[in-house]
Amino acid sequence: MKVQLQTYGCQMNKLDTALVSSALKAAGFGLTDGVKEADVVLINTCSVREHAEQRVLSHLGHLKHIKESRPELVVGVIGCMAQRLGRQLLEDKTVDIVCGPGQIPQIVTLVREALDGKKKTLSITEKIRQKPDKDNALDNFESAYGIEDKEIPGQAFVRVMRGCDKFCSYCVVPYVRGVEVSRPLKVIIEQIKRLAGNGVKQVTLLGQRVNAYKYSAGEKIFCLVDLLSMASEINGIEWIRFVTSFPSKEFFDEILQAMATLPKVCNYLHLPAQSGSDRILQAMNRGYSCNEYLELLNRARAVVPAIAIAGDFIVGFPGEMEEDFQATVGLVKKARYKNCFIFKYSPRPGTNADKKLEDDIPAEIKKKRNIELLDIQNKISEGLSRQFLNKTVEVLVEGPSKKSHLNRRDSEMDSTSSPHNKPQLAGRTATDYIVVFNGPQTLAGQFAKVKITKTSALTLFGELNQ
Ligand code: 5AD
Ligand code: SF4
C-alpha cells in the first residue's frame, strides 16, 4: 500500500509529516510522490491564515474528482485544520480520516482501519485548552520515529515544546496546538544523541516560543540554555539552531551568552516583532513596546556582534492607521533584519482579534503595505548580503538548489555565465544565509567552504573552494 503525504505550513508541520512518514514506513507502507500510485493521501494542514486553509480546501476539491473514479482512495486530513474544523471536515464526502496534531501517534491505526472498512474516523483533542494528562504517547512517538526520515541530509528538527499559552490576539496556534508543554530535557538530549549517531550534524530545536523552554526535574528548573549546552557536548553535532523566539526578557541574556560562548550554537535569532506601533502591539497582546523590542536587538548585537536576526510582521491588523504602519516601517529600518516574513492580517475564527475587532483594513491597503515593507526590507537585505562579496563562508550543504528560477535569473543577469557554472547546490551558513553554488551532489549533508562572487537580497552565489 502506498501513501502520498503533502504538507502545508510551518517547520512544526514538516516535522510532524516526517514523524508520520517514518511511522508509516515502519508499519510497511510505501511512500509515493504521485497521487496516481497512492492508495492513501494524507494532507498535513495549516490554519495560521485563511489562505493556507483555502489551499487545502481546493486540494480536497481536486481529490474529490479523483475519488469519483477511484472510490477506494483513502483521504486523510491531519494537523491544525483537522483540529480546528474537526467534524465539519469529516462531513466532506472526500475525507475519510480527520486527525489532530496531538493524535498523530494513532495515524497507522487510523489508516489501516480506513483501508479495511472504509469507515470515517475523527481523532482530535476534545478540550484543546485542557492541560494534557501525563500521556507519553506523543513523546514516545516523537522519540521513536523521525531518525531515518530526514528530508535534508545531515539535518534534523527536534521539538522541545508543544503548544502555546501566549494568546497573541490574532493567532490560532493556542487553539489548535493546545497548552504549552516543554518536553523532558533528558528525552530531548537522548534523541539528539541518537540523531548524532545516525549522522546528523545540525539540529534545530523547535518551539512556538522556544526561548521559553522550561522543564522542572526535582529541584532543578532547566531552560533553553541547558539544552544548548548539553547538546553542544554531543559528538557529531556541529551546529545547533533554535526557532522561534518570543521577544521577552526572560532568559534572553543567558541565551545570548550561550550563543556567544558555545561555538556550536549558530549566531541566528528569529525574533518576530509583528508591528512597530505600540498601540497595535498592545491590541495584539504581545506584551512589549517597540522600544523594548529594539532594546532586545541592541543587547543581542552587543553580546553576539555577528548575529543575524530575522523578523515577522503582520500588516493590516484591525485599526492599523497609516501612522501605525509608518512606525512599523521605522522599526524595520532600525532593526536591520537579515530577512523578514511579512503577512497580511487574516482573521482567524475563535481568536480574540476576530471576536472583538473588525477586519477593517481594505485588502488593497494590506497589499500596498506588504509590498512597501518588503521593498524596504529587500534593500536592507541586499546591503547586508553585499558584505559577503569576495569572502569565504562555511555552509552546511542541503542538496540540489530547489529554486530553479535562481539558476534562470542567474543566467539572465549575467550573460557571461555558461551553463557550466550555473549554481546547482544550495546550503546555509550558520547565520542562515542561503548560498547557491556549483558542486557535486555528494556534498549534500557535508560542510563546504564557498567563496561568494555575487549577491542578491536573499541569496549568496559563489564558487566551491576546492
Ligand atoms: N494573520 C496573519 N499573519 C499571522 N501570523 C500568525 N497569525 C496570523 C494571522 N491571523 C503570522 C505571524 C507569525 C507567523 C508564523 O504568522 O507573523 O509570526
Ligand atoms: Fe501565536 Fe503568539 Fe503563540 Fe506565537 S507566541 S504561536 S504568535 S500565540
Short mmCIF file of N, CA, C and O in Angstrom, two decimals, residues 214-288:
data_model
loop_
_atom_site.label_atom_id
_atom_site.label_comp_id
_atom_site.label_asym_id
_atom_site.label_seq_id
_atom_site.Cartn_x
_atom_site.Cartn_y
_atom_site.Cartn_z
N LYS A 214 11.07 25.47 29.51
CA LYS A 214 11.25 25.39 30.96
C LYS A 214 10.79 24.01 31.41
O LYS A 214 9.63 23.65 31.20
N TYR A 215 11.70 23.24 31.99
CA TYR A 215 11.31 21.90 32.42
C TYR A 215 11.84 21.66 33.83
O TYR A 215 13.05 21.79 34.07
N SER A 216 10.94 21.33 34.77
CA SER A 216 11.45 21.08 36.12
C SER A 216 11.59 19.58 36.37
O SER A 216 10.70 18.80 36.05
N ALA A 217 12.76 19.25 36.89
CA ALA A 217 13.03 17.87 37.31
C ALA A 217 13.53 17.96 38.74
O ALA A 217 14.62 18.48 38.98
N GLY A 218 12.72 17.49 39.69
CA GLY A 218 13.07 17.62 41.11
C GLY A 218 13.16 19.09 41.47
O GLY A 218 12.26 19.87 41.21
N GLU A 219 14.31 19.44 42.05
CA GLU A 219 14.52 20.83 42.49
C GLU A 219 14.87 21.75 41.32
O GLU A 219 14.67 22.94 41.38
N LYS A 220 15.43 21.15 40.29
CA LYS A 220 16.07 21.97 39.26
C LYS A 220 15.09 22.35 38.13
O LYS A 220 14.27 21.54 37.71
N ILE A 221 15.23 23.59 37.69
CA ILE A 221 14.47 24.02 36.52
C ILE A 221 15.45 24.20 35.36
O ILE A 221 16.43 24.93 35.48
N PHE A 222 15.19 23.48 34.28
CA PHE A 222 16.05 23.59 33.10
C PHE A 222 15.44 24.55 32.10
O PHE A 222 14.22 24.62 31.94
N CYS A 223 16.31 25.30 31.40
CA CYS A 223 15.82 26.20 30.36
C CYS A 223 16.58 25.95 29.06
O CYS A 223 17.38 25.02 28.97
N LEU A 224 16.30 26.78 28.06
CA LEU A 224 16.91 26.54 26.74
C LEU A 224 18.44 26.50 26.81
O LEU A 224 19.07 25.71 26.11
N VAL A 225 19.02 27.33 27.68
CA VAL A 225 20.48 27.35 27.79
C VAL A 225 21.02 25.97 28.20
O VAL A 225 22.06 25.52 27.69
N ASP A 226 20.30 25.29 29.07
CA ASP A 226 20.73 23.93 29.46
C ASP A 226 20.70 23.00 28.25
O ASP A 226 21.62 22.21 28.04
N LEU A 227 19.64 23.12 27.46
CA LEU A 227 19.56 22.28 26.25
C LEU A 227 20.72 22.60 25.31
O LEU A 227 21.36 21.69 24.77
N LEU A 228 20.99 23.89 25.13
CA LEU A 228 22.06 24.29 24.21
C LEU A 228 23.41 23.78 24.68
O LEU A 228 24.21 23.28 23.89
N SER A 229 23.66 23.90 25.99
CA SER A 229 25.00 23.49 26.44
C SER A 229 25.12 21.96 26.46
O SER A 229 26.16 21.43 26.11
N MET A 230 24.04 21.25 26.79
CA MET A 230 24.14 19.79 26.77
C MET A 230 24.22 19.26 25.34
O MET A 230 24.97 18.33 25.05
N ALA A 231 23.47 19.86 24.45
CA ALA A 231 23.52 19.43 23.03
C ALA A 231 24.90 19.71 22.45
O ALA A 231 25.42 18.96 21.62
N SER A 232 25.52 20.80 22.92
CA SER A 232 26.87 21.16 22.44
C SER A 232 27.90 20.09 22.75
O SER A 232 28.93 19.99 22.09
N GLU A 233 27.63 19.35 23.80
CA GLU A 233 28.61 18.33 24.20
C GLU A 233 28.48 17.03 23.44
O GLU A 233 29.28 16.11 23.61
N ILE A 234 27.49 16.94 22.60
CA ILE A 234 27.26 15.68 21.88
C ILE A 234 28.17 15.62 20.64
O ILE A 234 28.13 16.51 19.78
N ASN A 235 29.00 14.58 20.60
CA ASN A 235 29.90 14.41 19.47
C ASN A 235 29.11 14.21 18.19
O ASN A 235 28.14 13.47 18.17
N GLY A 236 29.58 14.84 17.14
CA GLY A 236 28.90 14.68 15.84
C GLY A 236 27.97 15.85 15.55
O GLY A 236 27.83 16.25 14.39
N ILE A 237 27.36 16.41 16.58
CA ILE A 237 26.53 17.61 16.35
C ILE A 237 27.47 18.79 16.21
O ILE A 237 28.30 19.05 17.08
N GLU A 238 27.34 19.48 15.09
CA GLU A 238 28.25 20.61 14.82
C GLU A 238 27.53 21.96 14.95
O GLU A 238 28.11 22.93 15.40
N TRP A 239 26.29 21.99 14.48
CA TRP A 239 25.55 23.25 14.52
C TRP A 239 24.22 23.02 15.24
O TRP A 239 23.52 22.03 14.98
N ILE A 240 23.86 24.00 16.10
CA ILE A 240 22.59 23.93 16.82
C ILE A 240 21.85 25.25 16.58
O ILE A 240 22.41 26.33 16.78
N ARG A 241 20.61 25.12 16.14
CA ARG A 241 19.76 26.30 15.96
C ARG A 241 18.53 26.17 16.83
O ARG A 241 18.20 25.06 17.26
N PHE A 242 17.82 27.26 17.01
CA PHE A 242 16.54 27.18 17.71
C PHE A 242 15.59 28.22 17.14
O PHE A 242 15.98 29.34 16.85
N VAL A 243 14.36 27.84 16.90
CA VAL A 243 13.30 28.75 16.42
C VAL A 243 11.97 28.32 17.00
O VAL A 243 11.77 27.12 17.24
N THR A 244 11.07 29.23 17.23
CA THR A 244 11.10 30.67 17.05
C THR A 244 11.16 31.31 18.43
O THR A 244 10.53 30.82 19.36
N SER A 245 11.84 32.44 18.53
CA SER A 245 11.95 33.09 19.84
C SER A 245 10.86 34.15 19.98
O SER A 245 10.45 34.77 19.00
N PHE A 246 10.43 34.34 21.21
CA PHE A 246 9.44 35.39 21.52
C PHE A 246 10.19 36.54 22.19
O PHE A 246 11.00 36.30 23.07
N PRO A 247 9.90 37.79 21.78
CA PRO A 247 10.63 38.91 22.38
C PRO A 247 10.26 39.09 23.85
O PRO A 247 9.29 39.76 24.18
N SER A 248 11.02 38.48 24.72
CA SER A 248 10.79 38.69 26.15
C SER A 248 12.13 38.64 26.88
O SER A 248 13.09 38.03 26.39
N LYS A 249 12.18 39.31 28.03
CA LYS A 249 13.47 39.45 28.73
C LYS A 249 13.88 38.16 29.40
O LYS A 249 15.06 37.92 29.64
N GLU A 250 12.87 37.32 29.71
CA GLU A 250 13.17 36.10 30.46
C GLU A 250 14.20 35.24 29.70
O GLU A 250 13.99 34.92 28.52
N PHE A 251 15.26 34.89 30.34
CA PHE A 251 16.36 34.06 29.79
C PHE A 251 17.13 34.72 28.64
O PHE A 251 18.03 34.11 28.09
N PHE A 252 16.71 35.92 28.19
CA PHE A 252 17.26 36.48 26.95
C PHE A 252 18.78 36.63 27.02
O PHE A 252 19.50 36.15 26.15
N ASP A 253 19.26 37.27 28.10
CA ASP A 253 20.71 37.49 28.21
C ASP A 253 21.47 36.18 28.31
O ASP A 253 22.53 36.01 27.73
N GLU A 254 20.90 35.23 29.05
CA GLU A 254 21.56 33.94 29.22
C GLU A 254 21.68 33.22 27.88
O GLU A 254 22.72 32.61 27.56
N ILE A 255 20.62 33.30 27.09
CA ILE A 255 20.65 32.62 25.79
C ILE A 255 21.71 33.27 24.88
O ILE A 255 22.46 32.60 24.19
N LEU A 256 21.77 34.60 24.92
CA LEU A 256 22.78 35.30 24.11
C LEU A 256 24.20 34.92 24.55
O LEU A 256 25.09 34.72 23.73
N GLN A 257 24.38 34.83 25.88
CA GLN A 257 25.69 34.42 26.40
C GLN A 257 26.05 33.05 25.87
O GLN A 257 27.18 32.79 25.47
N ALA A 258 25.07 32.15 25.87
CA ALA A 258 25.31 30.78 25.37
C ALA A 258 25.70 30.84 23.90
O ALA A 258 26.62 30.15 23.43
N MET A 259 25.02 31.72 23.15
CA MET A 259 25.33 31.85 21.72
C MET A 259 26.75 32.37 21.53
O MET A 259 27.48 31.95 20.63
N ALA A 260 27.14 33.31 22.39
CA ALA A 260 28.46 33.91 22.26
C ALA A 260 29.56 32.94 22.66
O ALA A 260 30.66 32.97 22.11
N THR A 261 29.28 32.06 23.63
CA THR A 261 30.36 31.24 24.17
C THR A 261 30.37 29.80 23.64
O THR A 261 31.42 29.17 23.65
N LEU A 262 29.22 29.29 23.22
CA LEU A 262 29.21 27.91 22.73
C LEU A 262 29.38 27.92 21.21
O LEU A 262 28.50 28.39 20.48
N PRO A 263 30.52 27.42 20.72
CA PRO A 263 30.79 27.56 19.28
C PRO A 263 29.77 26.85 18.39
O PRO A 263 29.59 27.23 17.24
N LYS A 264 29.11 25.82 18.90
CA LYS A 264 28.18 25.09 18.03
C LYS A 264 26.83 25.81 17.88
O LYS A 264 26.05 25.46 17.01
N VAL A 265 26.55 26.74 18.75
CA VAL A 265 25.25 27.42 18.68
C VAL A 265 25.32 28.52 17.61
O VAL A 265 26.13 29.44 17.70
N CYS A 266 24.50 28.37 16.58
CA CYS A 266 24.54 29.29 15.44
C CYS A 266 24.13 30.69 15.86
O CYS A 266 23.21 30.87 16.67
N ASN A 267 24.81 31.68 15.26
CA ASN A 267 24.53 33.08 15.59
C ASN A 267 23.34 33.57 14.79
O ASN A 267 23.45 34.38 13.87
N TYR A 268 22.19 33.05 15.14
CA TYR A 268 20.98 33.36 14.38
C TYR A 268 19.81 33.41 15.34
O TYR A 268 19.66 32.54 16.20
N LEU A 269 18.99 34.45 15.16
CA LEU A 269 17.83 34.62 16.03
C LEU A 269 16.62 35.00 15.18
O LEU A 269 16.67 35.96 14.42
N HIS A 270 15.58 34.22 15.31
CA HIS A 270 14.31 34.60 14.65
C HIS A 270 13.43 35.17 15.74
O HIS A 270 12.99 34.44 16.63
N LEU A 271 13.23 36.50 15.68
CA LEU A 271 12.56 37.20 16.76
C LEU A 271 11.43 38.08 16.20
O LEU A 271 11.62 39.28 15.97
N PRO A 272 10.27 37.49 15.95
CA PRO A 272 9.18 38.26 15.34
C PRO A 272 8.76 39.45 16.19
O PRO A 272 8.55 39.31 17.39
N ALA A 273 8.62 40.62 15.53
CA ALA A 273 8.14 41.81 16.24
C ALA A 273 6.65 42.00 16.01
O ALA A 273 5.95 42.51 16.87
N GLN A 274 6.18 41.65 14.84
CA GLN A 274 4.77 41.73 14.37
C GLN A 274 4.32 43.15 14.05
O GLN A 274 3.56 43.33 13.11
N SER A 275 4.76 44.15 14.82
CA SER A 275 4.40 45.54 14.50
C SER A 275 5.40 46.47 15.18
O SER A 275 6.05 46.06 16.15
N GLY A 276 5.49 47.70 14.67
CA GLY A 276 6.36 48.69 15.31
C GLY A 276 5.54 49.74 16.05
O GLY A 276 6.09 50.70 16.58
N SER A 277 4.23 49.57 16.05
CA SER A 277 3.35 50.55 16.71
C SER A 277 2.93 50.03 18.08
O SER A 277 2.37 48.94 18.19
N ASP A 278 3.18 50.82 19.11
CA ASP A 278 2.85 50.38 20.47
C ASP A 278 1.35 50.11 20.62
O ASP A 278 0.94 49.19 21.31
N ARG A 279 0.55 50.92 19.96
CA ARG A 279 -0.90 50.76 20.05
C ARG A 279 -1.31 49.40 19.46
O ARG A 279 -2.10 48.67 20.06
N ILE A 280 -0.73 49.08 18.32
CA ILE A 280 -1.08 47.80 17.67
C ILE A 280 -0.49 46.63 18.46
O ILE A 280 -1.15 45.59 18.64
N LEU A 281 0.73 46.81 18.96
CA LEU A 281 1.34 45.72 19.75
C LEU A 281 0.47 45.39 20.95
O LEU A 281 0.31 44.22 21.32
N GLN A 282 -0.12 46.43 21.54
CA GLN A 282 -1.00 46.21 22.68
C GLN A 282 -2.27 45.47 22.25
O GLN A 282 -2.67 44.50 22.89
N ALA A 283 -2.83 45.90 21.13
CA ALA A 283 -4.04 45.23 20.63
C ALA A 283 -3.74 43.78 20.23
O ALA A 283 -4.61 42.92 20.25
N MET A 284 -2.49 43.53 19.88
CA MET A 284 -2.07 42.16 19.53
C MET A 284 -1.77 41.32 20.77
O MET A 284 -1.50 40.14 20.66
N ASN A 285 -1.76 41.99 21.93
CA ASN A 285 -1.43 41.31 23.20
C ASN A 285 -0.02 40.74 23.21
O ASN A 285 0.22 39.63 23.70
N ARG A 286 0.92 41.51 22.65
CA ARG A 286 2.29 40.99 22.57
C ARG A 286 3.08 41.23 23.85
O ARG A 286 4.09 40.57 24.09
N GLY A 287 2.70 42.21 24.65
CA GLY A 287 3.35 42.36 25.95
C GLY A 287 4.69 43.09 25.93
O GLY A 287 5.47 42.97 26.87
N TYR A 288 5.00 43.82 24.85
CA TYR A 288 6.22 44.65 24.83
C TYR A 288 5.93 45.86 23.96
O TYR A 288 4.99 45.87 23.15
#
